[in-house]
Coordinates of C-alpha atoms (C1' of nucleotides) in Angstrom, one line a residue:
Chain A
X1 CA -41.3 -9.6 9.9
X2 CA -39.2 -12.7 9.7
X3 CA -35.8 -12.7 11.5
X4 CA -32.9 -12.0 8.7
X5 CA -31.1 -15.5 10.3
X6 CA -34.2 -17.6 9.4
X7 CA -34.5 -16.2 6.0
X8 CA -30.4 -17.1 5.6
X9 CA -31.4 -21.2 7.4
X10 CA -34.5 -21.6 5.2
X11 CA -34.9 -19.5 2.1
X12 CA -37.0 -22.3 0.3
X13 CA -39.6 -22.3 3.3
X14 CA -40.1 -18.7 2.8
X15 CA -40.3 -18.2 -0.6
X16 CA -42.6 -21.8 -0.5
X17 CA -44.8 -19.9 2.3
X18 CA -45.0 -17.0 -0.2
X19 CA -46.2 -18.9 -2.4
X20 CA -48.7 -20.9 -0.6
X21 CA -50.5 -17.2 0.3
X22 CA -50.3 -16.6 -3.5
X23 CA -47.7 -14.1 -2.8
X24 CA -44.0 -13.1 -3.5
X25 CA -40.8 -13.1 -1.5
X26 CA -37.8 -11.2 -2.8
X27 CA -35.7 -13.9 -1.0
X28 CA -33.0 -13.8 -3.4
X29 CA -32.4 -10.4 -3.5
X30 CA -32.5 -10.2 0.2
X31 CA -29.2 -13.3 0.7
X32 CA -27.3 -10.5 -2.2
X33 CA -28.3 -7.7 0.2
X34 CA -27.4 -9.4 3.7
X35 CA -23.7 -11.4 1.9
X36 CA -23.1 -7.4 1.0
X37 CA -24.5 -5.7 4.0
X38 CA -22.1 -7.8 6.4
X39 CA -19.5 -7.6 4.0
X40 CA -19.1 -3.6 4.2
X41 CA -19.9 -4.1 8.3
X42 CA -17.3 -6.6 9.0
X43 CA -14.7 -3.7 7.2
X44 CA -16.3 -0.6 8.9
X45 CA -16.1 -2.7 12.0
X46 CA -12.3 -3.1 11.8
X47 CA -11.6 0.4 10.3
X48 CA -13.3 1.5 13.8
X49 CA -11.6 -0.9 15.9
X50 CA -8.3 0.6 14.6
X51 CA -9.5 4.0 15.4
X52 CA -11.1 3.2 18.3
X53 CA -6.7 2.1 19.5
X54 CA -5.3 4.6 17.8
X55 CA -7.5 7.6 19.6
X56 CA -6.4 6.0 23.0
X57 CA -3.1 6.3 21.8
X58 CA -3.3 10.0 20.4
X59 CA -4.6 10.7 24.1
X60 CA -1.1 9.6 25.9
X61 CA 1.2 10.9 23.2
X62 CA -0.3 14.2 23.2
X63 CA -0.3 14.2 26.6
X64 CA 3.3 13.7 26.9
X65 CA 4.1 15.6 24.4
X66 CA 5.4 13.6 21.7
X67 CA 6.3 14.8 18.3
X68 CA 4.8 11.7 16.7
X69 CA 1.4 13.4 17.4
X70 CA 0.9 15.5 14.4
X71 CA 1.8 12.5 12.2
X72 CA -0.7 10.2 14.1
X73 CA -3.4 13.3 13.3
X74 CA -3.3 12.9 9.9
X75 CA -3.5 9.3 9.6
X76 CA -6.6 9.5 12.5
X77 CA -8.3 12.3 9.7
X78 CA -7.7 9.6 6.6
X79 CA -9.2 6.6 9.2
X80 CA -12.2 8.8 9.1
X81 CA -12.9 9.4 6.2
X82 CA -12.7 6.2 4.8
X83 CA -15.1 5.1 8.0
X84 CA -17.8 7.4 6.8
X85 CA -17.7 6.5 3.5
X86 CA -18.1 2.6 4.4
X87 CA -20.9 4.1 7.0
X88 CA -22.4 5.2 4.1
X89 CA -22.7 2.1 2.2
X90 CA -23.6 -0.1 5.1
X91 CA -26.8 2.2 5.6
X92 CA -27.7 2.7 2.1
X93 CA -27.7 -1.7 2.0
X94 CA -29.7 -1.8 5.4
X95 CA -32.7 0.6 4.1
X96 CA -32.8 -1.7 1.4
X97 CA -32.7 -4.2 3.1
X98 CA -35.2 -3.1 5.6
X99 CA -37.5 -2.2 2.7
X100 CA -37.3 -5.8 1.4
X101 CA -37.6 -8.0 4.6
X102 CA -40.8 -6.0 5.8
X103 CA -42.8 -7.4 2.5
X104 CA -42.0 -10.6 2.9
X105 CA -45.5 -12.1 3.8
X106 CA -45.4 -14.7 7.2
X107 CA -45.5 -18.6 5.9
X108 CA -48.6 -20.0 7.4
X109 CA -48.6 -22.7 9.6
X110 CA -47.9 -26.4 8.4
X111 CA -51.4 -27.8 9.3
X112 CA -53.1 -24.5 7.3
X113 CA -55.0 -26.3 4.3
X114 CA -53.4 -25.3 0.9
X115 CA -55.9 -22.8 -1.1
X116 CA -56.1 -20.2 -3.5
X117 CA -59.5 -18.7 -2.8
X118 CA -62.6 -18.5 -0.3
X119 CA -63.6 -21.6 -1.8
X120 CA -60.8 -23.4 -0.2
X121 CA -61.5 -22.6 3.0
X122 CA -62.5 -25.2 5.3
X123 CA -65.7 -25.3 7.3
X124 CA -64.6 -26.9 11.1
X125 CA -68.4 -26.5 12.7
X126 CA -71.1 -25.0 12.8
X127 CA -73.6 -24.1 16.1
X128 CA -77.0 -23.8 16.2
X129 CA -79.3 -24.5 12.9
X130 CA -80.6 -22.6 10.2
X131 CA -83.2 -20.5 11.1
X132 CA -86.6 -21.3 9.9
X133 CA -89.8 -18.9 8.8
X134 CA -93.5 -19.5 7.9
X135 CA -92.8 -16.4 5.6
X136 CA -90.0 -15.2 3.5
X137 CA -87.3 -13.1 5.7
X138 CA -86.3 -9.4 5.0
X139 CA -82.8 -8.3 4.5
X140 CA -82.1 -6.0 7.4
X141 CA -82.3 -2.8 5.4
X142 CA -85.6 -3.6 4.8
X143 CA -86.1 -4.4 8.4
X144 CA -84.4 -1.7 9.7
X145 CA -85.8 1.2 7.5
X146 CA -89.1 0.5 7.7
X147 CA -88.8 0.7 12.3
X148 CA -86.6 3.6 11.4
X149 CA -83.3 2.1 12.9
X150 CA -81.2 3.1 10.2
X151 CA -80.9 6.5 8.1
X152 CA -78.4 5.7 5.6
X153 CA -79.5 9.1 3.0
X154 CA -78.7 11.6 5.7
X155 CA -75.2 9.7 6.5
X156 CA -74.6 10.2 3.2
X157 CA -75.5 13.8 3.5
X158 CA -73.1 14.2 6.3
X159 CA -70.5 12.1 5.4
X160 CA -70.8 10.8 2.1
X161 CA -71.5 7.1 0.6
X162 CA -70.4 4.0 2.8
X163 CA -71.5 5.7 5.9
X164 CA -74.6 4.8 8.1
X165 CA -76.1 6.3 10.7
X166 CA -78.4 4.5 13.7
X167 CA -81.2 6.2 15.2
X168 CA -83.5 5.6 18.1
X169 CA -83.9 1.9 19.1
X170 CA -81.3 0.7 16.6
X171 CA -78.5 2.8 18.3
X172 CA -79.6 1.4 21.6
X173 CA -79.7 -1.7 20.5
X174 CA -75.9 -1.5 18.7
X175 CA -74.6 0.0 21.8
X176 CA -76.7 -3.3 23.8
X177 CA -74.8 -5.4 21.9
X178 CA -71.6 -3.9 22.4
X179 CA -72.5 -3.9 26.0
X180 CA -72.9 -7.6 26.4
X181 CA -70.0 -8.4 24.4
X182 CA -67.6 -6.5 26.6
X183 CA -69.4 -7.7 29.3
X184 CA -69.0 -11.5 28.2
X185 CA -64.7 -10.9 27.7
X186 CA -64.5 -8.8 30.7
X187 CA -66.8 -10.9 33.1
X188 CA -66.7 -14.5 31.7
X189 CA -63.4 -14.8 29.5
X190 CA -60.7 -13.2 31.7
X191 CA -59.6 -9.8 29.1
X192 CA -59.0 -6.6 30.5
X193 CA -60.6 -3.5 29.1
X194 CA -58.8 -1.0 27.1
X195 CA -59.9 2.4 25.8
X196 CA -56.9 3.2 23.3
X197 CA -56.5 5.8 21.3
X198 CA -58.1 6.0 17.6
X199 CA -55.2 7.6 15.7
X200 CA -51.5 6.1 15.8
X201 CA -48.5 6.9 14.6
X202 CA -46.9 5.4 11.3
X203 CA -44.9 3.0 13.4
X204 CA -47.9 1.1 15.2
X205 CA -49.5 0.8 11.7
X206 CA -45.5 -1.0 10.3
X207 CA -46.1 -2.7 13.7
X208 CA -48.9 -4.3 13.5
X209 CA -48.3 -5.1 9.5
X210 CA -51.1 -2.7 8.4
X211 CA -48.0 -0.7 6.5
X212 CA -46.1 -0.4 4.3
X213 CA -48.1 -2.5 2.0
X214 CA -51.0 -1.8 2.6
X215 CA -51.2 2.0 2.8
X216 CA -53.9 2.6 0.6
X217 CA -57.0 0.8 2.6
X218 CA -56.3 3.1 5.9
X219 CA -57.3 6.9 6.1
X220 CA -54.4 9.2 6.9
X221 CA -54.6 11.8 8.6
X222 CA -51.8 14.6 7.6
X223 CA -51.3 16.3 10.7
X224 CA -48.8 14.4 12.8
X225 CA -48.4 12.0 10.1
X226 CA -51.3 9.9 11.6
X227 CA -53.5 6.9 10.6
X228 CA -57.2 6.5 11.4
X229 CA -56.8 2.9 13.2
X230 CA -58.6 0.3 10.8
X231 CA -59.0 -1.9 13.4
X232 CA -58.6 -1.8 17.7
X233 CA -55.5 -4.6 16.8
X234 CA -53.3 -1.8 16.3
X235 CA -53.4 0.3 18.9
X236 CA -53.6 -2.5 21.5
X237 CA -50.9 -4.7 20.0
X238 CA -48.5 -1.6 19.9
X239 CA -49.3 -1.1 24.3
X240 CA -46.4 -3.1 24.7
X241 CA -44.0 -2.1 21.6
X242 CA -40.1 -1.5 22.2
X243 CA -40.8 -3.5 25.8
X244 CA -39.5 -6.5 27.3
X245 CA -42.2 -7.4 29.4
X246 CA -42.0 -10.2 32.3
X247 CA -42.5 -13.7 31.8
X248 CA -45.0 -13.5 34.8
X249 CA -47.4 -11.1 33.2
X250 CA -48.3 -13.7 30.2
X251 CA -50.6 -13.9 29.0
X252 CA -52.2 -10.3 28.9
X253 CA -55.3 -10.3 27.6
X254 CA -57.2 -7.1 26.7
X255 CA -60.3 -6.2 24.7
X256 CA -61.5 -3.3 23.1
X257 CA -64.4 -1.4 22.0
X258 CA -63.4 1.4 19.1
X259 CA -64.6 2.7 16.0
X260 CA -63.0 1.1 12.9
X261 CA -62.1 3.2 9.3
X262 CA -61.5 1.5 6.6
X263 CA -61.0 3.2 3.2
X264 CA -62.1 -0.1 1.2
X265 CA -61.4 1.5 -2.4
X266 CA -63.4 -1.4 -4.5
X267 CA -67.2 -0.2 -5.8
X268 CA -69.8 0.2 -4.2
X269 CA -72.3 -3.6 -5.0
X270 CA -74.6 -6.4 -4.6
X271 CA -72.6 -7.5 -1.8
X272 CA -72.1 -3.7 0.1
X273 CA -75.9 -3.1 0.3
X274 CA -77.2 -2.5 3.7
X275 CA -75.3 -1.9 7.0
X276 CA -72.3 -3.5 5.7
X277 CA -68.7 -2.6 4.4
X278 CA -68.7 1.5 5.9
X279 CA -65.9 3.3 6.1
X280 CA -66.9 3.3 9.4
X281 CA -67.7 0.2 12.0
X282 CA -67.3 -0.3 15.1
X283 CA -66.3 -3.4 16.8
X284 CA -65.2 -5.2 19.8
X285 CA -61.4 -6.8 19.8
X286 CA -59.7 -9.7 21.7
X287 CA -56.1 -9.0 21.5
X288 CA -53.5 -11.4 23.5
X289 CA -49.8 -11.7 23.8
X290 CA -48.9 -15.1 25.1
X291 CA -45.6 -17.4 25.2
X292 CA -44.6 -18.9 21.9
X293 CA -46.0 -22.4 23.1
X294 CA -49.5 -21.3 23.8
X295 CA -49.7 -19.6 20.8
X296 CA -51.7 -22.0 19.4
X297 CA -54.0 -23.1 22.1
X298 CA -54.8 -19.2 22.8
X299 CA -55.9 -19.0 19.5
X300 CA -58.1 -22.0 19.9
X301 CA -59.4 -19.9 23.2
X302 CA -60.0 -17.1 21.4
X303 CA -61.8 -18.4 18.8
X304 CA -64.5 -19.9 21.2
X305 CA -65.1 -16.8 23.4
X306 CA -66.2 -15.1 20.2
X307 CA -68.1 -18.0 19.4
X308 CA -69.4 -17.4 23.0
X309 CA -71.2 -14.0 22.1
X310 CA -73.3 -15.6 18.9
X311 CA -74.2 -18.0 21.3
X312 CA -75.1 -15.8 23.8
X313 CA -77.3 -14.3 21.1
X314 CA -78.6 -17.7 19.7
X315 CA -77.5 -16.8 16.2
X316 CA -76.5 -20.0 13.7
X317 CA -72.8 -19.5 12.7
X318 CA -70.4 -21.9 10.9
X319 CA -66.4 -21.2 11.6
X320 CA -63.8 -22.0 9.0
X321 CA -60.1 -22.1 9.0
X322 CA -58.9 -20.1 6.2
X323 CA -56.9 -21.7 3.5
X324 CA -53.2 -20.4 2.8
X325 CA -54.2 -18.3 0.2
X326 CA -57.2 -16.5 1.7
X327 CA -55.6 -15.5 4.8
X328 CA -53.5 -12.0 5.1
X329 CA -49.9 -11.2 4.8
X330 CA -49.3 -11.1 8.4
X331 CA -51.3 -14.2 9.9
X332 CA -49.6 -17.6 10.7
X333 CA -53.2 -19.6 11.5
X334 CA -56.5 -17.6 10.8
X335 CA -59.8 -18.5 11.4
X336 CA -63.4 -16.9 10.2
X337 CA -66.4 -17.1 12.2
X338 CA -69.6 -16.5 9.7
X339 CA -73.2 -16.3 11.0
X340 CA -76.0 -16.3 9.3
X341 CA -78.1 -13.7 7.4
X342 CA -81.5 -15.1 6.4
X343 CA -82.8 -12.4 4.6
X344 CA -79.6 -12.3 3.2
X345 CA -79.7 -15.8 2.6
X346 CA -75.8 -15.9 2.8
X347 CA -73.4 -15.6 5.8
X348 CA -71.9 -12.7 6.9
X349 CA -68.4 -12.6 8.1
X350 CA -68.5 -11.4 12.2
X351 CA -65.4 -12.6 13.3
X352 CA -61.9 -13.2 12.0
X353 CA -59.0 -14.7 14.7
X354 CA -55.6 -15.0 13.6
X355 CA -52.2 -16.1 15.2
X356 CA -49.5 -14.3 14.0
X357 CA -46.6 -15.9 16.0
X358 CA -44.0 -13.2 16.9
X359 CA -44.3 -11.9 13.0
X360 CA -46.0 -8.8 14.6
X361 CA -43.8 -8.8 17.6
X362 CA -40.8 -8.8 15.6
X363 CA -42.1 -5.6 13.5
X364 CA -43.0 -3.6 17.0
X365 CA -40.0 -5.4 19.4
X366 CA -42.5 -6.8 22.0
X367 CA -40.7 -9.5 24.2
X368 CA -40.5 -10.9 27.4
X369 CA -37.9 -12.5 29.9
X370 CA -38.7 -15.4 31.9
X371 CA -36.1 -15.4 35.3
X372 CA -32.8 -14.1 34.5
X373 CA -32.9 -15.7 30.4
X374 CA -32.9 -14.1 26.9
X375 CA -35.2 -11.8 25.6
X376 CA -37.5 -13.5 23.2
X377 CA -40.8 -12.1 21.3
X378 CA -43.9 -12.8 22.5
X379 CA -46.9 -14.1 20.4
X380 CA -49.1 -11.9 19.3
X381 CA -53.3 -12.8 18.2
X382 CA -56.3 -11.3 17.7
X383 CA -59.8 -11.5 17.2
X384 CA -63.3 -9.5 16.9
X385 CA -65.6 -10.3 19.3
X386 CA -67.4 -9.4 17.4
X387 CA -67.9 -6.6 14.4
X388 CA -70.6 -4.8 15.8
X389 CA -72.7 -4.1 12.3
X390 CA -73.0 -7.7 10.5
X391 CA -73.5 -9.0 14.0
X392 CA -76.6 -6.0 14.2
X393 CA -77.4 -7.4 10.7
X394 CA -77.6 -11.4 11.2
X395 CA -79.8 -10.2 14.6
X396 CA -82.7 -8.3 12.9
X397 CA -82.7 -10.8 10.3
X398 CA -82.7 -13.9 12.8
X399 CA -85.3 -12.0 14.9
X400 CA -87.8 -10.4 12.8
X401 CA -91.5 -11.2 12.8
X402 CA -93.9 -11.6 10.3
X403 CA -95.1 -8.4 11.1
X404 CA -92.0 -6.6 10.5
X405 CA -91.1 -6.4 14.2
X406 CA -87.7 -7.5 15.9
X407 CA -87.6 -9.6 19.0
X408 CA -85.5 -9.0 21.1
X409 CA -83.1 -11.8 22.6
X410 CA -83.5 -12.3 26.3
X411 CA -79.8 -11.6 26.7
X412 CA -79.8 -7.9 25.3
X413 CA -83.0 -7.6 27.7
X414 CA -81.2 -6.2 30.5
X415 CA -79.2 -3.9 28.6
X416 CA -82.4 -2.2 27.5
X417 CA -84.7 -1.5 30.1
X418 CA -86.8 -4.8 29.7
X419 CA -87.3 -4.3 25.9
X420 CA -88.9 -7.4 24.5
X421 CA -89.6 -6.4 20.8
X422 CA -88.9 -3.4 18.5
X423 CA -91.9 -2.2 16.4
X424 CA -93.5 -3.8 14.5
X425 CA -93.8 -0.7 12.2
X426 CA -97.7 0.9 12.7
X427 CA -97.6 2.0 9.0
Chain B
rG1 C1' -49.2 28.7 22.6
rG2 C1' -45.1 31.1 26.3
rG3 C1' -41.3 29.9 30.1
rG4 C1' -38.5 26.4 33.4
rA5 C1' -36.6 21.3 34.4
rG6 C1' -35.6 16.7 32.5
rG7 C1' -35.1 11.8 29.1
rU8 C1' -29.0 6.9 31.4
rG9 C1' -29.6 -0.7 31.8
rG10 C1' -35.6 -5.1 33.5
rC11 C1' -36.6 -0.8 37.4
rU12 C1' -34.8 3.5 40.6
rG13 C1' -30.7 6.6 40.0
rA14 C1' -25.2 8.7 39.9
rG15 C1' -22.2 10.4 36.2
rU16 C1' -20.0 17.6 32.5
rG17 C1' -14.5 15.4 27.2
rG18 C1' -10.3 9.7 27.3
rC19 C1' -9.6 6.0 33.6
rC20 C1' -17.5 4.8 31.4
rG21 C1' -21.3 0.1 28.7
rA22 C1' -21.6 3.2 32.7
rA23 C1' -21.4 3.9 40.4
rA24 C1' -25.0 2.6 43.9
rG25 C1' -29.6 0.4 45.1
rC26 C1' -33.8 -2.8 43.6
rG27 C1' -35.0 -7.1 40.9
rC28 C1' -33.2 -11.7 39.1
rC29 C1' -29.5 -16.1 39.1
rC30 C1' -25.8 -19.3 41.8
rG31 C1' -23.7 -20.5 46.5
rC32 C1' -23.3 -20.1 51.9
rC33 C1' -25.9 -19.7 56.4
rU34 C1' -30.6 -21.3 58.5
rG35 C1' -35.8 -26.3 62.5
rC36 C1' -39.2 -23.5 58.4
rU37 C1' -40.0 -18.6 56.4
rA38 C1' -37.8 -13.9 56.4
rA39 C1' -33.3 -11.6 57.2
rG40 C1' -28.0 -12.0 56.6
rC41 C1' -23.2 -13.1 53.9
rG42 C1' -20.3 -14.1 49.1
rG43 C1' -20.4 -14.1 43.9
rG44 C1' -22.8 -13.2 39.2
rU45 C1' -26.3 -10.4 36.1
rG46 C1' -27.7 -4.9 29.8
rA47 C1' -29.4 -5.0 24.6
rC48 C1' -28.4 -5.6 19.5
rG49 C1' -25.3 -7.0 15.5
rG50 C1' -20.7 -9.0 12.9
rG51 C1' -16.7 -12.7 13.0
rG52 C1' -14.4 -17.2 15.1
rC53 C1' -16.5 -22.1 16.6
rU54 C1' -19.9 -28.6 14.2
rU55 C1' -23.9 -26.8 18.0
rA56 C1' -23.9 -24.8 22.8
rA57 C1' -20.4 -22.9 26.1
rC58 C1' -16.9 -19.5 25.1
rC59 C1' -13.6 -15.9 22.7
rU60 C1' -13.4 -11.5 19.8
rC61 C1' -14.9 -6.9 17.3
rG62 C1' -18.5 -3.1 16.7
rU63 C1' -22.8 -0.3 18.0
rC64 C1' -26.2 1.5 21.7
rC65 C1' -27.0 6.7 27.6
rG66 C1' -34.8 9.6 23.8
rA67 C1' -34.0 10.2 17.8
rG68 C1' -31.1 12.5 14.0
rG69 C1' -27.2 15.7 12.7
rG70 C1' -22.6 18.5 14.1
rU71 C1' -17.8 19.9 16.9
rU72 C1' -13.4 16.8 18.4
rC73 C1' -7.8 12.5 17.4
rG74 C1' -11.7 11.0 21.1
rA75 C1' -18.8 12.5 23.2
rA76 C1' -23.6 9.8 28.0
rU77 C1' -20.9 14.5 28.8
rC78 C1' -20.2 20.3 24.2
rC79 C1' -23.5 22.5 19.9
rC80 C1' -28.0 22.3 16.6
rU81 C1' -32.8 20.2 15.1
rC82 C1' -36.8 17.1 16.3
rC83 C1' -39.7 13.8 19.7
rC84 C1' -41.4 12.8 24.5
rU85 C1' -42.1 13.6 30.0
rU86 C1' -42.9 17.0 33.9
rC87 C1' -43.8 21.9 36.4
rC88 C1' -45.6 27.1 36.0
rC89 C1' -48.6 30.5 32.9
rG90 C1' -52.2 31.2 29.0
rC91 C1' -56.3 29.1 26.1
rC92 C1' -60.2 25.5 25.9
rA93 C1' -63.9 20.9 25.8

RNA sequence: GGGGAGGUGGCUGAGUGGCCGAAAGCGCCCGCCUGCUAAGCGGGUGACGGGGCUUAACCUCGUCCGAGGGUUCGAAUCCCUCCCUUCCCGCCA
């Protein structure tokens, strides 16, 4: 959410930021709302003022007995009732207001490149290089079905299409992976481990911007008026909601491992084949809420200790910093980190780190105080660290053998029992 | 699920109808004192919004004592509903 006062300063940078994201701002109707709004304040305001005198008053003349007090009753009840009726108005123009400024979408950063689609986005570096084969590589499916790592028909059976289910080595070696990559934020990279809760109210979800717009793409759940959390971003980012925090504790790091739902309502296609696109993931998440002038260098941070795990992992990657109009409602700077299918022959998205500068904080009051100053919001960012399936993906596909086999990459060893290779398949 | 207690500022905690945006303490800020540190002494210190003001400082008005309603000329204080915390009992992984 932007703050009402910079919308009045600089209407033409939100409605241009709007634009850049290939969006809308009601801008104009929100200066018609705000001129009104504090119109019918600034009279409520002195209509109470005047009663707020005249009640003092009332006290000492009853108390003395004064005739005057019945006449002073009546004009107290008219007071009244003209103050409720300007309450009325002044509440009706904040919802609406409210409704308004919580779609406007956050203008993105001045050194974000100007784009309208993926195409636009621009490739910053990549690590390691393409992987190279003697034969042609498998898509994972392939890979994964034939050692029996996946059962996606009896997901479906339980669940229903856009579900997947691990089995045998390939749950062990998911739950490796997740393993090492909490290990890496915890151990090397300085983030503190949270287990949060996987449903939240509707506030965390208008919070963390995941709401009101954007409704549809979460899974509710109707008792308690509860969302399934797409994402560990929301829960995490709303620890610290309606707090003013102190200036000493920033920057608080944490990471999380949850499951992630996602009710994706496009079709089912060439490019949701596999483990990939479920209505259920699970993934590990960097969150960090920092001072407004780190903002920017955390996010830098952030973007390298997920880089970190791919590297751990010795998997090619490419990052990009998205253009203006391929990067969400909410985020200020956002960059992808892609890594490389082969048997796909395409990259698979692992990784996406965004600054939202206090856009979030804003929506779910977070601030901080640094000695005996003003409140101000923090910075809010996040990252995955990575999405656990495309990562489980890009792996089998790096690693596979001719013979149908997966290696297995000597820093997942430890995490199962010595494990060198899975299969290859004996049939 | 049943019953009791409770939710007050950055924190702890007093306050049962006007003298309360709210005692006291902690924390923080400024000053004094002090070989240094600690202690001590004095003063200051809530949030949000509107208006005034060239900005800041400042002035002023309003709102806020879990949330929302109600009673009253007037509510932190009385009533109702909801949310949350905590204790006892019950049930259960």
């Amino acid at each position: 959410m932007l703050a009402i006062q910079f919308i009045r300063d600089h209407p033409d940078l939100v409605r241009e930021g709007a634009r850049l994201k290939g969006e809308t701002a009601p801008v104009d109707e929100i200066l018609e709302l705000d001129r009104q709004l504090r119109s019918v304040l600034a009279e409520e305001e002195s209509l109470r003022a005047e009663l707020n005198l005249s009640s003092a008053r009332f006290g000492e003349l009853s108390r003395s007995g004064d005739q005057a007090v019945e006449e002073l009753r009546l004009k107290l009840a008219e007071l009244k009732s003209r103050i409720q009726t300007k309450q009325q108005e002044r509440k009706d123009f904040e919802e609406q207001l409210q409704r308004l400024l919580l779609v406007v979408p956050n203008p993105p950063h001045e050194l974000v490149p100007y784009g309208q689609s993926d195409d636009d986005n621009v490739v910053i570096r990549t690590w390691g290089a393409l992987p190279e084969f003697d034969f042609q590589p498998k898509p994972h499916f392939e890979l994964g079905e034939r050692l029996g790592l996946f059962d996606f028909e009896r997901a479906v059976k339980v669940a229903g299409s856009r579900f997947a289910l691990l089995k045998g080595a390939g749950a062990r070696l998911e739950r490796a992976l997740t393993w090492l990559m909490l290990d890496l934020a915890t151990g090397e990279h300085g983030y503190e481990e949270v287990s949060p809760p996987y449903l939240v109210s509707r506030e965390c979800m208008v919070g963390t911007a995941n709401l009101p717009k954007f409704e549809e793409d979460a899974f509710h759940v109707l008792e308690g008026d509860r969302f399934l959390i797409p994402t560990a971003e929301v829960p995490v980012t709303n620890l610290y909601r309606e707090e003013i925090l102190d200036a000493d504790r920033l920057p608080i790091r944490h990471v999380a491992w949850t499951p992630c739902w996602r009710s994706e309502a496009g079709a089912p296609g060439k490019d949701t084949r596999g483990y990939i696109r479920l209505h259920q993931f699970s993934k590990v998440e960097l969150v960090k809420f920092v001072r407004p002038e780190d903002s920017l260098a955390e996010l830098e941070a952030l973007v390298r200790d997920a880089e970190a795990v791919l590297q751990t992992l010795g998997i090619h990657y490419r990052v990009r910093l998205m253009c203006s109009g391929d990067m969400g409602f909410a985020q200020w700077k956002k960059y992808d980190i892609d890594a490389f299918a082969p048997g796909l022959g395409r990259y698979l998205e692992v990784s996406s780190c965004s600054a939202f500068g206090d856009f979030q904080a804003r929506r779910a009051n977070i601030r901080f105080r640094s000695h005996g100053g003003k409140p101000e919001f923090v910075h809010t960012l996040n990252g995955s660290a990575l999405a656990l399936p495309r990562t489980f993906d890009c792996l089998l596909e790096t690693y596979q053998t001719k013979a149908g086999g997966i290696r297995v990459p000597e820093a997942l060893r430890g995490y199962l029992r010595g494990l060198e290779e899975i299969g290859p398949p004996t049939h």
